[in-house]
Amino acid sequence: MKIKVDKELCIGCQTCVASCPESFQINEEGKSVAISQDEFPCTMKAVATCPVGAISVTREE
Ligand code: SF4
């Protein structure tokens, strides 16, 4: 799967990192970045908890 964080939308609240540190990390700009393209059990939960909908997921068929 392809996981992408929209840096313009991300407010750096760290909710996704708290929900799923396997998938997300806060970078030096204070924004979240996807650190893996693998799906972990917590990945979609983290995507759903983003308050601004900054994380997009594309599944490759
Ligand atoms: S939950 Fe959303 S707004 Fe908050 S750090 Fe993660 S991507 Fe950014």
mmCIF file of C-alpha atoms and ligand atoms in Angstrom:
data_model
loop_
_atom_site.group_PDB
_atom_site.id
_atom_site.type_symbol
_atom_site.label_atom_id
_atom_site.label_comp_id
_atom_site.label_asym_id
_atom_site.label_seq_id
_atom_site.Cartn_x
_atom_site.Cartn_y
_atom_site.Cartn_z
ATOM 1 C CA MET A 1 0.000 0.000 0.000
ATOM 2 C CA LYS A 2 1.045 3.598 -0.495
ATOM 3 C CA ILE A 3 0.745 5.917 2.491
ATOM 4 C CA LYS A 4 1.116 9.651 2.068
ATOM 5 C CA VAL A 5 0.821 12.570 4.461
ATOM 6 C CA ASP A 6 -0.200 15.918 2.983
ATOM 7 C CA LYS A 7 2.281 18.303 4.585
ATOM 8 C CA GLU A 8 0.073 21.311 3.876
ATOM 9 C CA LEU A 9 -2.802 19.775 5.827
ATOM 10 C CA CYS A 10 -0.830 18.167 8.662
ATOM 11 C CA ILE A 11 -0.883 20.262 11.835
ATOM 12 C CA GLY A 12 1.712 18.133 13.631
ATOM 13 C CA CYS A 13 -0.652 17.022 16.385
ATOM 14 C CA GLN A 14 1.140 13.637 16.622
ATOM 15 C CA THR A 15 -2.086 11.675 16.950
ATOM 16 C CA CYS A 16 -1.075 9.337 14.135
ATOM 17 C CA VAL A 17 2.345 8.752 15.704
ATOM 18 C CA ALA A 18 0.738 7.948 19.045
ATOM 19 C CA SER A 19 -1.705 5.583 17.327
ATOM 20 C CA CYS A 20 0.831 3.867 15.104
ATOM 21 C CA PRO A 21 4.543 4.582 15.571
ATOM 22 C CA GLU A 22 5.287 1.703 13.185
ATOM 23 C CA SER A 23 3.873 3.762 10.331
ATOM 24 C CA PHE A 24 4.392 7.426 11.216
ATOM 25 C CA GLN A 25 7.037 9.699 12.644
ATOM 26 C CA ILE A 26 7.271 13.455 13.162
ATOM 27 C CA ASN A 27 10.012 14.965 11.010
ATOM 28 C CA GLU A 28 12.281 17.958 11.696
ATOM 29 C CA GLU A 29 9.610 20.291 10.328
ATOM 30 C CA GLY A 30 7.153 19.055 12.939
ATOM 31 C CA LYS A 31 5.041 17.235 10.342
ATOM 32 C CA SER A 32 4.155 13.591 10.128
ATOM 33 C CA VAL A 33 5.766 11.359 7.531
ATOM 34 C CA ALA A 34 5.040 7.767 6.625
ATOM 35 C CA ILE A 35 8.086 5.711 7.552
ATOM 36 C CA SER A 36 6.812 2.483 6.013
ATOM 37 C CA GLN A 37 4.544 1.506 3.168
ATOM 38 C CA ASP A 38 3.532 -1.710 4.929
ATOM 39 C CA GLU A 39 0.179 -2.053 6.613
ATOM 40 C CA PHE A 40 0.408 -2.738 10.323
ATOM 41 C CA PRO A 41 -2.616 -3.571 12.499
ATOM 42 C CA CYS A 42 -2.644 0.044 13.717
ATOM 43 C CA THR A 43 -2.082 1.786 10.371
ATOM 44 C CA MET A 44 -5.686 2.313 9.282
ATOM 45 C CA LYS A 45 -6.667 3.315 12.809
ATOM 46 C CA ALA A 46 -4.048 6.050 12.712
ATOM 47 C CA VAL A 47 -5.304 7.209 9.320
ATOM 48 C CA ALA A 48 -8.845 7.412 10.679
ATOM 49 C CA THR A 49 -7.834 9.385 13.767
ATOM 50 C CA CYS A 50 -6.120 12.228 11.895
ATOM 51 C CA PRO A 51 -8.275 15.275 12.736
ATOM 52 C CA VAL A 52 -7.592 17.014 9.418
ATOM 53 C CA GLY A 53 -7.677 14.017 7.091
ATOM 54 C CA ALA A 54 -4.082 14.583 5.992
ATOM 55 C CA ILE A 55 -3.215 10.922 5.471
ATOM 56 C CA SER A 56 -4.123 9.195 2.247
ATOM 57 C CA VAL A 57 -3.793 5.512 1.488
ATOM 58 C CA THR A 58 -3.680 3.908 -1.921
ATOM 59 C CA ARG A 59 -3.961 0.190 -2.257
ATOM 60 C CA GLU A 60 -2.263 -1.323 -5.263
ATOM 61 C CA GLU A 61 -4.234 -4.074 -6.918
HETATM 62 S S1 SF4 B 1 -2.755 12.911 12.921
HETATM 63 FE FE1 SF4 B 1 -2.827 14.061 10.983
HETATM 64 S S2 SF4 B 1 -2.459 16.194 11.542
HETATM 65 FE FE2 SF4 B 1 -1.827 14.934 13.277
HETATM 66 S S3 SF4 B 1 0.390 14.626 12.947
HETATM 67 FE FE3 SF4 B 1 -0.687 12.879 12.014
HETATM 68 S S4 SF4 B 1 -0.974 13.472 9.860
HETATM 69 FE FE4 SF4 B 1 -0.480 15.328 10.998
#
